[in-house]
Coordinates of C-alpha atoms and ligand atoms in Angstrom, one line a residue:
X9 CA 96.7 119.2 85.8
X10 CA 95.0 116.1 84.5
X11 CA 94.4 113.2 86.9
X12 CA 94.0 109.5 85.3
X13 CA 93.3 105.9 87.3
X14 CA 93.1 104.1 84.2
X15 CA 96.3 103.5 81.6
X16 CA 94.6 103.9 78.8
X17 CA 93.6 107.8 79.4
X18 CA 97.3 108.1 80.9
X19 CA 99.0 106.9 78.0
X20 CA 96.7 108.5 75.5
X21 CA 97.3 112.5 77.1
X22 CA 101.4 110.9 77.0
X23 CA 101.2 110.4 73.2
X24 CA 99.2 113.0 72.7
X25 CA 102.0 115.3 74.5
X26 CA 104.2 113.6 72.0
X27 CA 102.4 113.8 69.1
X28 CA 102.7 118.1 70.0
X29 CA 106.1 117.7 70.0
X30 CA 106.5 117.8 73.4
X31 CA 109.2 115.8 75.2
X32 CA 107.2 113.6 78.6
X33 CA 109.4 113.7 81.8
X34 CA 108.0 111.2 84.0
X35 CA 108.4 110.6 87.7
X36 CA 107.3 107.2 89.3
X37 CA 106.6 107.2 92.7
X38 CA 104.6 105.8 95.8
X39 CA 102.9 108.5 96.5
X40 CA 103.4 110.5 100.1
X41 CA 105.5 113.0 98.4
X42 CA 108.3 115.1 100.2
X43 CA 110.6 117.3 99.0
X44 CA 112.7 114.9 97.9
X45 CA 110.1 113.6 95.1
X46 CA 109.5 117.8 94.5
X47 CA 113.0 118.0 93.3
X48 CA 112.8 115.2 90.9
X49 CA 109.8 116.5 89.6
X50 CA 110.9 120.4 89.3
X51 CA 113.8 118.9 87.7
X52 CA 111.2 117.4 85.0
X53 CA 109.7 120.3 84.1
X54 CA 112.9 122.2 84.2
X55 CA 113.9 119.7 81.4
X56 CA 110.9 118.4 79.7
X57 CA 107.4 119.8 78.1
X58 CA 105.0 117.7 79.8
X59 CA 105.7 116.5 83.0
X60 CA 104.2 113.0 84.0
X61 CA 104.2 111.5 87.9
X62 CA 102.6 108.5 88.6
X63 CA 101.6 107.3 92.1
X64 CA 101.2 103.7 92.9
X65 CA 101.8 101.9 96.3
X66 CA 103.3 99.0 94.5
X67 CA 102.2 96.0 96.3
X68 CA 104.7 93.5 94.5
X69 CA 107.9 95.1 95.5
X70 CA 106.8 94.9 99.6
X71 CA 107.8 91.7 101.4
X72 CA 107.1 92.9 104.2
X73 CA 103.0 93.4 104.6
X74 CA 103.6 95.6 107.8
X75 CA 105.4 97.4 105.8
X76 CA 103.1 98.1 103.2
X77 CA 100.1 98.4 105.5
X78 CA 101.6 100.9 107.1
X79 CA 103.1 102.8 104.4
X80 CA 101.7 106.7 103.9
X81 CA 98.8 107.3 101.7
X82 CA 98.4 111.1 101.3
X83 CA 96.7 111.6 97.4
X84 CA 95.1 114.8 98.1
X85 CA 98.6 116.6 99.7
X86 CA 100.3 114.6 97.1
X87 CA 98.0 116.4 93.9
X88 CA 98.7 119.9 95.2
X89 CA 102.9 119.2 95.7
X90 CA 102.3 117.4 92.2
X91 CA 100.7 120.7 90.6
X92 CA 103.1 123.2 92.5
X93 CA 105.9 121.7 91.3
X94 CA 104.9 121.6 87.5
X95 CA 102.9 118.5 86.9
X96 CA 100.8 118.6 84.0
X97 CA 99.3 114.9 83.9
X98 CA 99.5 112.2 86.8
X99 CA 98.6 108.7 87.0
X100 CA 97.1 107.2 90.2
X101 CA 95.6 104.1 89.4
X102 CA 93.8 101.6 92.1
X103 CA 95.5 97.6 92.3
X104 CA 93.2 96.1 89.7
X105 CA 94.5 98.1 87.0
X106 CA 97.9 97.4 87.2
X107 CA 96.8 94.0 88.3
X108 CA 93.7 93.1 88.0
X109 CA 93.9 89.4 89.3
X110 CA 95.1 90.9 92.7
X111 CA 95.6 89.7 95.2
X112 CA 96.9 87.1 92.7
X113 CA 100.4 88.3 91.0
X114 CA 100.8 88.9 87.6
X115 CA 101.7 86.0 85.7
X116 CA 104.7 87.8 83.8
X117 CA 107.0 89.5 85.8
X118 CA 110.5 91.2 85.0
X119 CA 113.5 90.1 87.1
X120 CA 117.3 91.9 86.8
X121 CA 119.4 88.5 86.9
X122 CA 122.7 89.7 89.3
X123 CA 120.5 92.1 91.5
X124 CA 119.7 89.3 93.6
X125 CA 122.9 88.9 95.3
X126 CA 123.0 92.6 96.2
X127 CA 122.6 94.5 99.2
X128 CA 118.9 95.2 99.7
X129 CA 118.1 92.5 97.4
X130 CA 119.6 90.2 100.1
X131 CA 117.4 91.9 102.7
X132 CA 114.3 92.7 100.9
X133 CA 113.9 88.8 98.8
X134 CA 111.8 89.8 95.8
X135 CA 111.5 93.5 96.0
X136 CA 113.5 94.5 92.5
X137 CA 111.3 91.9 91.1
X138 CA 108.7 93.8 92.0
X139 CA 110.0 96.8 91.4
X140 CA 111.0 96.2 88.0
X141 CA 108.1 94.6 87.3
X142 CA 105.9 97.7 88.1
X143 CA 108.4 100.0 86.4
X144 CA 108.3 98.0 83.4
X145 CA 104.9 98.2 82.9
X146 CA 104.6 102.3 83.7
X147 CA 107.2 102.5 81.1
X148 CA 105.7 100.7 78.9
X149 CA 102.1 102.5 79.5
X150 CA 104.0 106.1 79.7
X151 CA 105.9 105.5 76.4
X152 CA 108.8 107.3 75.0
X153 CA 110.0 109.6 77.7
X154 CA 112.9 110.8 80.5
X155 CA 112.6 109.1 83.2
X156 CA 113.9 111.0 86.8
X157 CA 115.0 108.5 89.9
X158 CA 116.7 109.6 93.3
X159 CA 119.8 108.6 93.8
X160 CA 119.0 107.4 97.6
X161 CA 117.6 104.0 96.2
X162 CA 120.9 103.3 94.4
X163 CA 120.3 100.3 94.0
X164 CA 116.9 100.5 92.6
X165 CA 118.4 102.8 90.1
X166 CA 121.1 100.5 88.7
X167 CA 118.3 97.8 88.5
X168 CA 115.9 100.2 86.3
X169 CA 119.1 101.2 84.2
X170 CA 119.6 97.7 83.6
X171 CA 116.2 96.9 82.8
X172 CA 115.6 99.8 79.7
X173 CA 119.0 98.9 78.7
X174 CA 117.8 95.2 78.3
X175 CA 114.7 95.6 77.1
X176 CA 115.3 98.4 74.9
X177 CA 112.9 100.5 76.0
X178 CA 112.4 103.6 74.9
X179 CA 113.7 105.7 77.7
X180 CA 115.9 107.9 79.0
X181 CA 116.8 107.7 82.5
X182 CA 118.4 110.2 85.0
X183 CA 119.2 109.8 88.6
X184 CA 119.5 112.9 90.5
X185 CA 120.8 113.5 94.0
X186 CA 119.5 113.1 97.2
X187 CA 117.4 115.3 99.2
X188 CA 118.8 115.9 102.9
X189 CA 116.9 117.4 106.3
X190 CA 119.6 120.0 107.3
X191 CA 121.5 117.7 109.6
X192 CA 122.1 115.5 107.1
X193 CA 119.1 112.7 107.4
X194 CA 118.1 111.6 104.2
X195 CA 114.2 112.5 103.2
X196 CA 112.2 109.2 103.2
X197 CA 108.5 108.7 103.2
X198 CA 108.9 105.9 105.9
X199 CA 110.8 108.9 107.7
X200 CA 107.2 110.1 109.0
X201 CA 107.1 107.2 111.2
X202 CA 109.8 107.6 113.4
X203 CA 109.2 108.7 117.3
X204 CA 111.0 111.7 117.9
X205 CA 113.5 110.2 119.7
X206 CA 113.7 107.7 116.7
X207 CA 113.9 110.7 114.3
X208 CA 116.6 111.8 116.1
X209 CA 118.7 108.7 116.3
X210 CA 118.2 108.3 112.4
X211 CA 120.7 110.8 111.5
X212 CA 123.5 108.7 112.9
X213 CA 123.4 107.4 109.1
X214 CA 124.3 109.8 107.8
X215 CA 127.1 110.7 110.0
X216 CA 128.3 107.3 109.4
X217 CA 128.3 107.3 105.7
X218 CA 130.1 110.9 105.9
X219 CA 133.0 109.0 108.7
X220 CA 133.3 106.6 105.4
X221 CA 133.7 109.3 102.8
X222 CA 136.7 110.9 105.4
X223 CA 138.3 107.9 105.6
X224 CA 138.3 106.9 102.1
X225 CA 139.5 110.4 101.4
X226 CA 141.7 110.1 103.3
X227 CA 143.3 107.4 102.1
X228 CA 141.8 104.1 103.6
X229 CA 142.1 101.5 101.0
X230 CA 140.1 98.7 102.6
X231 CA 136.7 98.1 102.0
X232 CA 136.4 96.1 105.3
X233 CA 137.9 99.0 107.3
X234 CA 135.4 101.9 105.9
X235 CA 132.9 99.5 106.6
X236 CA 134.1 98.6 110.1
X237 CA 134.5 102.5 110.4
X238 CA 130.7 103.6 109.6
X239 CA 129.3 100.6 111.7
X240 CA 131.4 102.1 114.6
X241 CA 129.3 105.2 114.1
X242 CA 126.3 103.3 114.0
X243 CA 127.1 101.2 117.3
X244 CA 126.9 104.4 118.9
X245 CA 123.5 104.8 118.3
X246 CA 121.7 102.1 120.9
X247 CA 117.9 103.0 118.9
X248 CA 119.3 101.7 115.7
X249 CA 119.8 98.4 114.7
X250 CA 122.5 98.0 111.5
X251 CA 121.7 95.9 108.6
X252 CA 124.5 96.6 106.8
X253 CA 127.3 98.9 106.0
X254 CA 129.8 98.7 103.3
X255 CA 131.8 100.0 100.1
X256 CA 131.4 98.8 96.7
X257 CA 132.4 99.6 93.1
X258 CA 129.7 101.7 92.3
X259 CA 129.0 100.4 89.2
X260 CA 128.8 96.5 89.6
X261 CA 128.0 96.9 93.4
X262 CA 130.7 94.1 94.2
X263 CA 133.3 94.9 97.1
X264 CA 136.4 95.5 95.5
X265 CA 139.8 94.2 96.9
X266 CA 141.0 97.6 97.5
X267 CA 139.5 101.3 97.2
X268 CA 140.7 103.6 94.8
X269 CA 142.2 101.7 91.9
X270 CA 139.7 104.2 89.4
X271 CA 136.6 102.7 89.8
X272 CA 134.2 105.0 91.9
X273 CA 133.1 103.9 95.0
X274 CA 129.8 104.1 96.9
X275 CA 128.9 103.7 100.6
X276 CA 125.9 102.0 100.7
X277 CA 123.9 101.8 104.6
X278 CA 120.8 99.8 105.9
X279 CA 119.7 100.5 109.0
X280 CA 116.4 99.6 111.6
X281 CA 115.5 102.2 113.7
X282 CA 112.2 101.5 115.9
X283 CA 109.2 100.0 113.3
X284 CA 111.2 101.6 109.9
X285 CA 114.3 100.4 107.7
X286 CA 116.0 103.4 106.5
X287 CA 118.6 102.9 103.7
X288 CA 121.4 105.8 102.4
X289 CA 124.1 106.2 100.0
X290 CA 127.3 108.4 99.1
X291 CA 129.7 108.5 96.8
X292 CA 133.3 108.6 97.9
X293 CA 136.4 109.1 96.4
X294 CA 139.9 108.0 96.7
X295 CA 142.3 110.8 97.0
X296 CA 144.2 111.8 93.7
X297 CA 147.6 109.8 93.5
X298 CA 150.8 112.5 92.9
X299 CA 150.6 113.0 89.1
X300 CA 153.7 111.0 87.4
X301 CA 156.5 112.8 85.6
X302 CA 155.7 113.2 82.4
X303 CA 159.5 114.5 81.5
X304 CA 162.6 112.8 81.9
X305 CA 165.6 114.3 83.6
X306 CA 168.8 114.5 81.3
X307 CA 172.2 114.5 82.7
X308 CA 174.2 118.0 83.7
X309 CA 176.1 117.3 80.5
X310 CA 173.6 116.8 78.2
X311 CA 171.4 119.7 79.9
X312 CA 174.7 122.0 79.2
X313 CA 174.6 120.5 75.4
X314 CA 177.8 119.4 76.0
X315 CA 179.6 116.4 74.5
Ligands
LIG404 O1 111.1 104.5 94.4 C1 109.8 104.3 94.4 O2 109.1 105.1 94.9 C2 109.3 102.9 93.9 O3 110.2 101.9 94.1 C3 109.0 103.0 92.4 C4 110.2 103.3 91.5 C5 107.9 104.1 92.1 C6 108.4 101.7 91.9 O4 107.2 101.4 92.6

């Protein structure tokens, strides 16, 4: 596995990949890599030649700098989970080379117009900014390639959708499930700062999205009601403060009037519990309404041909 901290020898062993014919999976990340980020890399190299993950602490997308601060560095473990799950080239490059004015921002940044009024967007001010921004420029480094994102930052995935569809860029991208602890907590790398206590409390998230997906399957049209529903579950919980909870159209993220009128849905959570913010995500469906007729009933006497 080769290991770059500059773009230029990153991008050159990309095209070079390329120029063998070889299609380039990439998989951005921050780095402090868990079995969720193994998944989307196996499923790289279970689809691609060359498989490309980059690791980058992105300081732009962080509001909060406690949060960043504190955030898990862990490039050595990170190399060897890299390797094992069939990496062939990574990209970890220090601030300055992604921005080499820091701590001054880039002057051209990349912002999704519409993301702003969303969920975390509300609660993070600035982070898809920052996180387009920093995937714009890895794609544009990378080159052509597939690009593989976990579903559990939903929303970051609809805002990198947007922004290859916009820009045209020349890639492919696929969002693939999220990784769950056996009782159901979602894997995070903020998860390895959580008390045990805290660690415990955490999965009340995911019990709360799954109270969602019963209700909706059930039958529960109202948006406000599934979301009343999973902050119940959360209220239960007195280490962990809700942020929000709610059900949207999963596609343009706004709350419909009603569940279930054939556009999917997605729960969406945000949660503090002790120094982290942990967000998850689930799909949910409506159940199927009874299949109409697709025959019309004829009179006795026509049935008998009579007349
Ligand atoms: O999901 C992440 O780890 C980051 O937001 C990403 C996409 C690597 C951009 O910094």
């Amino acid at each position: 596995m080769e290991v770059f901290d500059t773009a230029a020898g990153f991008s050159a062993a990309l095209a070079r990949a390329r120029a063998h014919g070889q299609l380039v999976g990439l998989v951005p990340t921050m780095g402090a890599l868990h079995a969720g980020h193994v998944s989307l890399i196996e499923r790289a190299a279970a689809e691609c030649d060359c498989v490309a993950v980059t690791i980058f602490v992105n300081p732009l997308q962080f509001a909060d700098p406690s949060d960043i601060e504190h955030y898990p560095r862990t490039l050595r473990s990170d190399l060897v989970a890299c390797e094992g799950a069939g990496a062939v080239v990574v990209f970890a490059p220090p601030v300055t080379e992604m921005y080499p004015d820091w701590p001054a921002p880039p002057a051209t940044t990349v912002s999704v117009a519409g993301t702003h009024e969303r969920f975390e967007a509300r609660s993070r001010p600035g982070h898809f900014d920052g996180v387009a921004t920093v995937v714009a420029k890895l794609f544009s480094i990378a080159g052509a390639c597939r690009a593989y994102f976990g579903e559990k930052d939903f929303e970051q995935l609809a805002v990198v959708r947007t922004l290859v569809a916009d820009l045209s860029l020349p890639v492919e991208v696929h969002g693939c499930p999220t990784v769950r602890e056996p009782d159901g907590l979602a894997l995070s790398s903020r998860n390895v700062r959580l008390s045990a206590g805290e660690r415990a409390a955490a999965v009340v998230l995911s019990r709360a999205l799954d109270v969602g997906v019963t209700a909706v399957a059930g039958g529960e049209r109202s948006p406000g009601a599934v979301a009343d529903a999973m902050a119940a579950v959360i209220g239960t919980e007195p280490l962990v403060a809700l942020d929000y909870a709610c059900a949207v159209d999963a596609l343009t993220f706004a709350v419909p009037d009603k569940l279930g009128d054939s556009r999917p849905v997605r729960l969406l959570i945000a949660a503090r519990v002790g120094p982290v913010r942990l967000i998850d995500n689930c799909a949910a469906r409506s159940p199927k309404p009874p299949a109409r007729a697709s025959f019309v009933l004829v009179g006795a006497d026509t049935a008998s041909g009579g007349g």
